[in-house]
Coordinates of C-alpha atoms in Angstrom, one line a residue:
M9 CA 0.0 0.1 -0.1
S10 CA 1.4 3.2 -0.9
P11 CA 1.8 6.2 1.6
R12 CA -0.7 8.3 -0.2
T13 CA -3.4 5.3 -0.1
A14 CA -2.4 4.7 3.6
Q15 CA -2.9 8.2 4.6
A16 CA -6.4 8.4 2.8
W17 CA -7.2 5.3 4.5
R18 CA -6.4 6.8 8.0
I19 CA -8.4 9.9 7.2
A20 CA -11.4 7.8 6.2
E21 CA -11.1 6.2 9.5
L22 CA -10.9 9.2 11.6
E23 CA -13.9 10.8 9.8
R24 CA -15.9 7.5 10.5
E25 CA -15.1 8.2 14.2
V26 CA -15.9 11.7 14.2
R27 CA -19.3 10.8 12.8
E28 CA -20.1 8.1 15.1
L29 CA -19.0 10.7 18.2
R30 CA -21.3 13.3 16.6
R31 CA -24.2 11.0 16.4
T32 CA -23.9 9.8 20.0
N33 CA -23.4 13.3 21.1
R34 CA -26.7 14.3 19.3
A35 CA -28.5 11.5 20.8
L36 CA -27.4 12.3 24.4
R37 CA -28.3 15.6 24.0
R38 CA -31.9 14.9 22.9
W39 CA -32.4 12.4 25.7
V40 CA -31.1 15.0 28.2
T41 CA -33.5 17.5 27.0
G42 CA -36.3 15.3 26.9
T43 CA -35.7 14.1 30.5
L44 CA -35.4 17.6 32.1
S45 CA -38.3 18.7 30.4
H46 CA -40.3 16.1 32.1
D47 CA -38.5 16.2 35.4
D48 CA -41.1 18.3 37.7
A49 CA -39.3 17.7 41.0
A50 CA -36.0 19.3 39.8
G51 CA -37.7 22.3 38.5
T52 CA -35.9 22.7 35.2
D53 CA -36.9 23.2 31.7
G54 CA -35.9 21.4 28.5
H55 CA -33.2 24.0 28.0
D56 CA -31.4 23.8 31.0
L57 CA -28.3 21.3 30.1
A58 CA -26.3 22.6 32.9
A59 CA -28.1 21.0 35.4
A60 CA -27.3 17.8 33.7
G61 CA -23.6 18.5 33.8
L62 CA -23.6 19.4 30.1
P63 CA -22.8 23.2 29.2
D64 CA -25.5 25.3 27.6
G65 CA -25.0 25.7 23.8
L66 CA -23.0 22.6 23.3
P67 CA -22.1 22.3 19.6
D68 CA -22.8 19.2 17.6
G69 CA -19.3 18.4 17.4
I70 CA -17.7 16.6 20.2
G71 CA -15.8 19.9 21.5
D72 CA -12.3 18.6 21.7
G73 CA -10.7 20.4 18.8
V74 CA -11.7 18.3 16.0
P75 CA -13.3 20.5 13.3
D76 CA -16.8 20.4 12.6
R77 CA -16.0 19.5 8.9
V78 CA -13.2 17.5 7.5
T79 CA -12.0 19.0 4.1
D80 CA -9.5 16.4 3.0
G81 CA -11.2 13.5 1.5
A82 CA -14.6 14.1 3.3
E83 CA -17.8 13.4 1.9
P84 CA -20.0 16.5 1.1
A85 CA -23.1 17.3 3.5
G86 CA -25.5 15.8 1.0
H87 CA -23.5 12.4 0.4
P88 CA -25.3 9.4 0.9
K89 CA -23.2 8.1 3.6
H90 CA -24.6 11.1 6.0
A91 CA -28.0 9.7 5.3
E92 CA -27.2 6.2 6.3
D93 CA -25.6 7.7 9.3
A94 CA -28.7 9.5 10.2
E95 CA -30.9 6.5 9.5
H96 CA -28.6 4.1 11.7
A97 CA -28.7 6.8 14.7
G98 CA -32.5 6.9 14.5
R99 CA -32.7 3.1 14.8
D100 CA -29.9 2.8 17.6
H101 CA -31.1 5.8 19.6
P102 CA -34.8 6.5 19.3
A103 CA -35.6 9.9 20.0
P104 CA -37.6 10.6 23.4
P105 CA -41.0 12.4 22.8
P106 CA -40.6 16.0 22.0
A107 CA -39.9 18.5 24.9
P108 CA -42.7 21.1 25.4
A109 CA -42.1 24.7 24.1
H110 CA -39.8 26.9 26.1
G111 CA -42.2 28.7 28.7
T112 CA -44.9 26.2 28.8
R113 CA -43.7 23.9 31.5
P114 CA -46.2 21.9 33.3
A115 CA -47.8 23.4 36.5
H116 CA -46.1 22.2 39.7
R117 CA -48.3 20.9 42.6
R118 CA -47.0 21.7 45.8
P119 CA -46.7 18.8 48.0
P120 CA -49.0 18.8 51.2
Q121 CA -47.3 20.2 54.2
T122 CA -46.9 17.8 57.0
P123 CA -45.7 18.7 60.7
A124 CA -42.1 18.4 61.6
P125 CA -41.4 15.0 63.1
R126 CA -40.4 15.2 66.9
P127 CA -36.9 14.6 67.6
A128 CA -36.0 10.9 68.1
V129 CA -33.9 11.7 71.2
A130 CA -35.3 13.1 74.4
F131 CA -33.5 14.1 77.5
R132 CA -34.7 14.6 81.1
A133 CA -32.5 16.8 82.8
L134 CA -34.9 18.0 85.7
G135 CA -33.4 15.6 87.9
P136 CA -31.0 12.7 87.3
I137 CA -30.1 12.7 83.5
E138 CA -32.0 10.4 81.3
A139 CA -32.0 10.0 77.5
L140 CA -34.9 8.2 75.5
V141 CA -34.3 7.2 72.1
G142 CA -37.3 6.2 70.1
G143 CA -39.3 6.6 73.2
R144 CA -37.2 4.0 75.1
P145 CA -34.7 4.7 78.0
V146 CA -31.3 3.8 77.1
D147 CA -28.3 3.1 79.3
L148 CA -25.8 6.0 79.6
G149 CA -23.1 4.3 81.2
A150 CA -20.7 5.3 84.0
P151 CA -21.3 8.3 86.1
K152 CA -18.5 10.4 84.4
Q153 CA -20.2 9.8 81.1
R154 CA -23.4 10.5 82.4
A155 CA -22.2 13.7 83.8
L156 CA -20.7 14.7 80.5
L157 CA -24.0 14.2 78.8
A158 CA -25.7 16.5 81.6
L159 CA -23.1 19.1 80.9
L160 CA -23.9 19.1 77.1
V161 CA -27.7 19.0 77.5
S162 CA -27.2 22.2 79.8
T163 CA -25.7 24.1 77.0
A164 CA -27.5 22.2 74.0
G165 CA -27.2 24.3 71.0
R166 CA -24.0 26.0 72.1
P167 CA -20.5 24.1 71.6
V168 CA -18.4 23.5 74.7
P169 CA -14.7 23.4 74.1
C170 CA -12.8 20.2 75.3
D171 CA -10.6 22.0 77.9
V172 CA -13.8 23.4 79.6
I173 CA -15.5 19.8 79.6
V174 CA -12.4 18.4 81.1
E175 CA -12.0 21.2 83.8
E176 CA -15.7 20.7 84.8
L177 CA -15.6 17.1 84.8
W178 CA -12.7 16.7 86.8
T179 CA -13.2 19.8 88.9
G180 CA -9.9 21.3 88.1
H181 CA -7.7 18.1 88.9
P182 CA -7.9 16.1 85.4
P183 CA -5.9 12.9 85.2
P184 CA -3.0 12.9 82.2
A185 CA -5.6 10.8 80.2
A186 CA -8.5 13.0 80.7
V187 CA -8.6 13.9 77.1
S188 CA -8.6 10.5 75.9
S189 CA -11.2 9.3 78.3
L190 CA -13.2 12.1 76.9
H191 CA -13.1 10.9 73.6
A192 CA -14.0 7.7 74.7
Y193 CA -17.0 9.0 76.5
V194 CA -18.2 10.9 73.6
A195 CA -17.8 7.7 71.3
N196 CA -19.9 5.6 73.6
L197 CA -22.5 8.3 73.9
R198 CA -22.9 8.7 69.9
R199 CA -23.3 4.7 69.8
V200 CA -26.1 4.9 72.4
L201 CA -27.8 8.0 71.1
E202 CA -27.7 7.0 67.4
P203 CA -27.7 3.5 67.2
G204 CA -28.7 3.3 63.5
R205 CA -26.0 5.4 62.4
A206 CA -23.9 4.0 59.5
P207 CA -20.1 3.8 60.3
R208 CA -17.9 6.8 59.2
T209 CA -21.1 8.8 59.0
Q210 CA -21.3 12.3 60.5
P211 CA -23.2 12.3 63.9
T212 CA -26.4 14.5 64.0
V213 CA -26.9 14.7 67.7
L214 CA -23.7 14.9 69.5
R215 CA -21.4 16.7 66.9
T216 CA -17.9 17.7 67.0
H217 CA -17.5 21.4 66.7
A218 CA -14.0 23.1 66.3
R219 CA -12.0 21.9 69.4
G220 CA -15.1 20.9 71.4
Y221 CA -18.5 19.2 71.2
L222 CA -21.9 20.5 70.7
L223 CA -25.4 18.8 71.5
D224 CA -27.6 19.9 68.4
G225 CA -30.6 21.5 69.9
R226 CA -32.7 20.9 66.8
A227 CA -32.2 17.1 66.9
V228 CA -33.2 16.6 70.5
E229 CA -35.8 17.5 72.9
V230 CA -35.1 18.7 76.4
D231 CA -37.7 18.6 79.2
V232 CA -36.2 22.0 80.4
H233 CA -37.7 23.7 77.4
R234 CA -41.2 21.9 78.1
F235 CA -41.0 23.1 81.6
S236 CA -40.6 26.7 80.6
A237 CA -43.2 26.5 78.0
H238 CA -45.8 25.1 80.5
A239 CA -44.8 27.8 83.1
V240 CA -45.4 30.6 80.3
A241 CA -48.6 29.1 79.3
G242 CA -49.8 29.1 83.0
W243 CA -49.1 32.5 83.7
Q244 CA -50.8 33.7 80.6
A245 CA -53.8 31.6 81.4
L246 CA -53.8 33.3 84.9
D247 CA -53.5 36.6 83.3
R248 CA -56.7 36.3 81.2
G249 CA -58.8 34.6 84.0
D250 CA -58.6 30.9 83.1
A251 CA -57.7 29.6 86.6
P252 CA -58.6 25.9 85.9
G253 CA -56.2 26.1 82.7
A254 CA -53.6 27.8 84.7
V255 CA -53.9 25.0 87.2
R256 CA -53.4 22.5 84.6
E257 CA -50.5 24.1 83.1
F258 CA -48.7 24.7 86.5
E259 CA -49.1 21.0 87.2
G260 CA -47.9 19.8 83.9
A261 CA -44.7 21.9 84.6
L262 CA -44.5 20.8 88.1
A263 CA -44.7 17.2 87.0
L264 CA -41.6 17.2 85.1
W265 CA -39.4 17.7 88.0
R266 CA -37.8 14.6 89.6
G267 CA -35.0 16.0 91.6
P268 CA -32.3 19.1 91.3
A269 CA -31.8 20.1 87.7
Y270 CA -28.7 18.8 86.2
A271 CA -28.2 16.7 89.3
E272 CA -24.9 15.2 88.1
V273 CA -23.0 18.6 87.2
A274 CA -25.5 21.2 89.1
D275 CA -22.3 22.1 91.3
T276 CA -20.0 23.0 88.3
A277 CA -19.2 26.4 87.5
L278 CA -20.8 26.0 83.8
V279 CA -24.3 24.9 85.2
R280 CA -24.7 26.4 88.4
P281 CA -26.3 29.5 87.2
D282 CA -28.7 27.9 85.0
A283 CA -29.5 25.3 87.8
A284 CA -30.3 28.0 90.3
R285 CA -32.4 29.9 87.6
L286 CA -34.5 26.7 87.2
E287 CA -35.0 26.1 90.7
E288 CA -36.1 29.7 91.3
L289 CA -38.5 29.4 88.5
R290 CA -39.8 25.9 90.1
L291 CA -40.8 27.8 93.2
S292 CA -42.6 30.5 91.2
V293 CA -44.5 27.9 89.5
A294 CA -45.4 26.4 92.8
E295 CA -46.6 29.6 94.0
G296 CA -48.5 30.4 90.8
R297 CA -50.4 26.9 91.1
C298 CA -51.5 28.0 94.7
A299 CA -52.8 31.2 93.4
A300 CA -54.5 29.5 90.5
L301 CA -56.1 27.3 93.0
L302 CA -57.2 30.4 95.1
A303 CA -58.8 31.8 91.9
A304 CA -60.6 28.8 91.1
G305 CA -62.0 28.7 94.6
A306 CA -60.1 25.4 95.9
H307 CA -59.0 27.3 99.1
E308 CA -58.7 24.0 101.2
I309 CA -56.4 22.5 98.7
A310 CA -54.5 25.6 98.4
V311 CA -54.1 25.6 102.2
A312 CA -52.8 22.0 102.3
E313 CA -50.2 22.8 99.6
L314 CA -48.9 26.3 101.3
E315 CA -48.7 24.7 104.6
A316 CA -45.8 22.4 103.2
F317 CA -44.4 25.1 101.2
V318 CA -44.1 27.9 103.4
P319 CA -42.1 26.5 106.2
D320 CA -39.4 25.4 103.7
H321 CA -39.2 28.8 102.2
P322 CA -39.8 31.4 105.0
L323 CA -38.3 34.2 103.0
R324 CA -40.7 34.1 100.2
E325 CA -43.1 36.5 101.3
Y326 CA -45.4 35.9 98.5
G327 CA -46.1 32.4 99.7
C328 CA -46.9 33.6 103.3
E329 CA -49.2 36.0 101.5
L330 CA -51.1 33.4 99.6
L331 CA -51.3 31.1 102.7
S332 CA -52.9 33.8 104.9
L333 CA -55.4 34.7 102.1
A334 CA -56.1 30.9 101.7
L335 CA -56.5 30.4 105.5
Y336 CA -59.1 33.6 105.8
R337 CA -61.0 32.3 102.8
A338 CA -61.3 28.8 104.4
G339 CA -62.7 30.1 107.4
R340 CA -59.7 30.4 109.7
Q341 CA -59.2 34.0 110.4
A342 CA -56.9 33.4 113.6
D343 CA -54.7 31.0 111.6
A344 CA -54.2 33.5 108.8
L345 CA -53.2 36.3 111.2
A346 CA -50.8 33.8 113.0
V347 CA -49.1 33.2 109.9
L348 CA -48.6 36.9 109.2
R349 CA -47.2 37.6 112.5
A350 CA -44.9 34.5 112.5
N351 CA -43.5 35.9 109.4
Q352 CA -43.1 39.2 110.9
R353 CA -41.2 38.0 113.8
Y354 CA -38.9 35.6 111.7
L355 CA -38.0 38.6 109.4
A356 CA -37.3 40.9 112.2
R357 CA -35.2 38.1 114.0
E358 CA -33.2 36.7 111.0
L359 CA -32.7 40.0 108.9
G360 CA -33.9 42.7 110.9
I361 CA -36.5 44.0 108.6
D362 CA -40.3 44.6 108.2
P363 CA -42.5 42.5 106.2
R364 CA -43.5 44.3 102.8
P365 CA -46.4 46.8 102.7
A366 CA -48.8 44.2 101.0
L367 CA -48.4 41.7 104.0
R368 CA -49.1 44.7 106.4
R369 CA -52.4 45.7 104.3
L370 CA -53.5 42.2 104.2
E371 CA -53.2 41.9 108.0
E372 CA -55.3 45.1 108.5
Q373 CA -58.2 43.9 105.9
I374 CA -58.2 40.5 107.7
L375 CA -59.0 42.3 110.9
N376 CA -61.5 44.3 109.5
H377 CA -63.3 41.5 107.5
A378 CA -62.9 43.3 104.2
P379 CA -65.5 42.2 101.7
A380 CA -62.6 42.5 98.9
L381 CA -61.0 39.4 100.6
D382 CA -63.9 37.3 99.8
W383 CA -63.9 35.0 96.9
R384 CA -66.4 35.1 94.1
A385 CA -66.8 32.9 91.2
H386 CA -65.9 34.7 87.9
P387 CA -68.4 34.8 85.0
A388 CA -67.0 34.7 81.4
A389 CA -67.8 38.2 81.1
S390 CA -65.3 39.2 83.9
L391 CA -62.4 38.3 81.2
K392 CA -63.3 41.7 79.5
T393 CA -62.5 43.5 83.2
A394 CA -59.4 41.3 83.7
R395 CA -57.9 42.9 80.4
R396 CA -59.1 46.4 81.2
P397 CA -56.3 49.2 80.7
A398 CA -54.3 50.4 83.5
P399 CA -55.8 53.3 85.5
A400 CA -54.9 56.8 84.2
A401 CA -52.6 57.2 87.1
D402 CA -50.7 54.3 86.3
Q403 CA -50.5 55.1 82.7
R404 CA -48.8 58.7 83.5
A405 CA -46.2 56.7 85.7
P406 CA -45.3 53.4 84.1
H407 CA -42.5 52.9 86.3
R408 CA -44.5 53.6 89.4
T409 CA -42.6 50.9 91.3
A410 CA -38.9 49.8 91.2
R411 CA -39.7 46.5 92.8
R412 CA -41.3 43.8 90.3
Q413 CA -44.4 42.5 91.5
P414 CA -44.8 38.6 91.4
P415 CA -46.5 37.5 87.9
H416 CA -49.7 36.3 89.7
H417 CA -50.0 39.3 92.3
A418 CA -53.3 40.1 90.6
L419 CA -55.2 37.5 92.6
L420 CA -54.4 39.3 96.0
P421 CA -56.2 42.4 97.6
R422 CA -55.1 45.8 96.5
T423 CA -56.1 48.8 98.5
D424 CA -56.2 51.1 95.2
L425 CA -59.1 49.5 94.0
P426 CA -62.8 49.8 95.4
R427 CA -63.7 47.4 98.1
T428 CA -66.6 46.0 96.1
D429 CA -64.2 44.9 93.2
L430 CA -63.1 41.6 93.0
L431 CA -59.3 42.7 92.9
R432 CA -58.5 41.1 89.8
A433 CA -56.2 43.7 88.0
P434 CA -54.1 43.0 85.0
L435 CA -50.6 41.9 84.8
P436 CA -48.2 44.9 84.5
A437 CA -46.9 45.5 81.0
E438 CA -43.5 44.4 81.9
L439 CA -44.2 40.9 82.4

């Protein structure tokens, strides 16, 4: 074979390869265009080739530098060979249904919205730490491992550096292998909290964050948050005059407690402020429940609850005020006065102070059998009265007192209201 014949043969082979690649490319583009035009979920139209990984405006050629037309020895465009190639391509790669015209995309139906599923992991921190995975309690392991989890639950949603965790868990005297032990505790907790997680996949509950760890607040449910929600709902119900609803909310909040909050780490510097805050809120909720019982007319039940509460917390004057009013409404005037005078002696002996003015006014009203102290059932119409605007004097002086009143002080007698009023003023605006 002469050199010229060999070159012509080589050129012919290259042309056939180019034609085959062009045919494949055209069939692929038609298929991608038809697929994208019918893919409603992707939200693309038939001309969006970039979404499929192909550049928009892709030429018919293979795009690798081979010219679209071979001039040396190539057949003209109308050569029968091209018709044969086109027919062959149609047999091997049938064209998909034609794509809809641009701008005539089929209407998309918005899927029905379903409520977000509840987190699969729930923590109980109002007492000894507990975890429920899929509604079932799990074993949290050794005491130090449980303390680590309690520490992370107290800071759910916020990352905690490893050095802070080590300092808190070992109270400032960590052993040489403290960091290794911490990593082992984290690995064990991840296996317990996410038992179905595949190996070498990122955890979603207890995550690594920079040089520390983070308990993702979006992936867990903590009873501390539920307690706060119940407390707020109870005070709101009490404010609008729904005493039975307030009792239910306050009881739901108190039922979550099983002991000191974050019991395993309640004395650590990181958790101590939040534990104290929750304890103070628990006492306020207990007082709020008794105030709601008084508003509902359950005076005897309120007396039984408060007689156990007040001796344990003698410095909480609002509890003493509630107990004295409950005793008076239960027909025990002498006992009501004895409670107020015992509180007065205790404050003078322990702190050298006098009771606050509200207690002194209550004592005077009990001595005078003030009608304002008597309980009356509130009809539904009284809700409008409970929401009436503040008196003009209060509007002129919005900061009339520097001392914050208890959130449910409206249930107690007030001397600035007429004696015939039921003494149910609205909560102050700052609450």
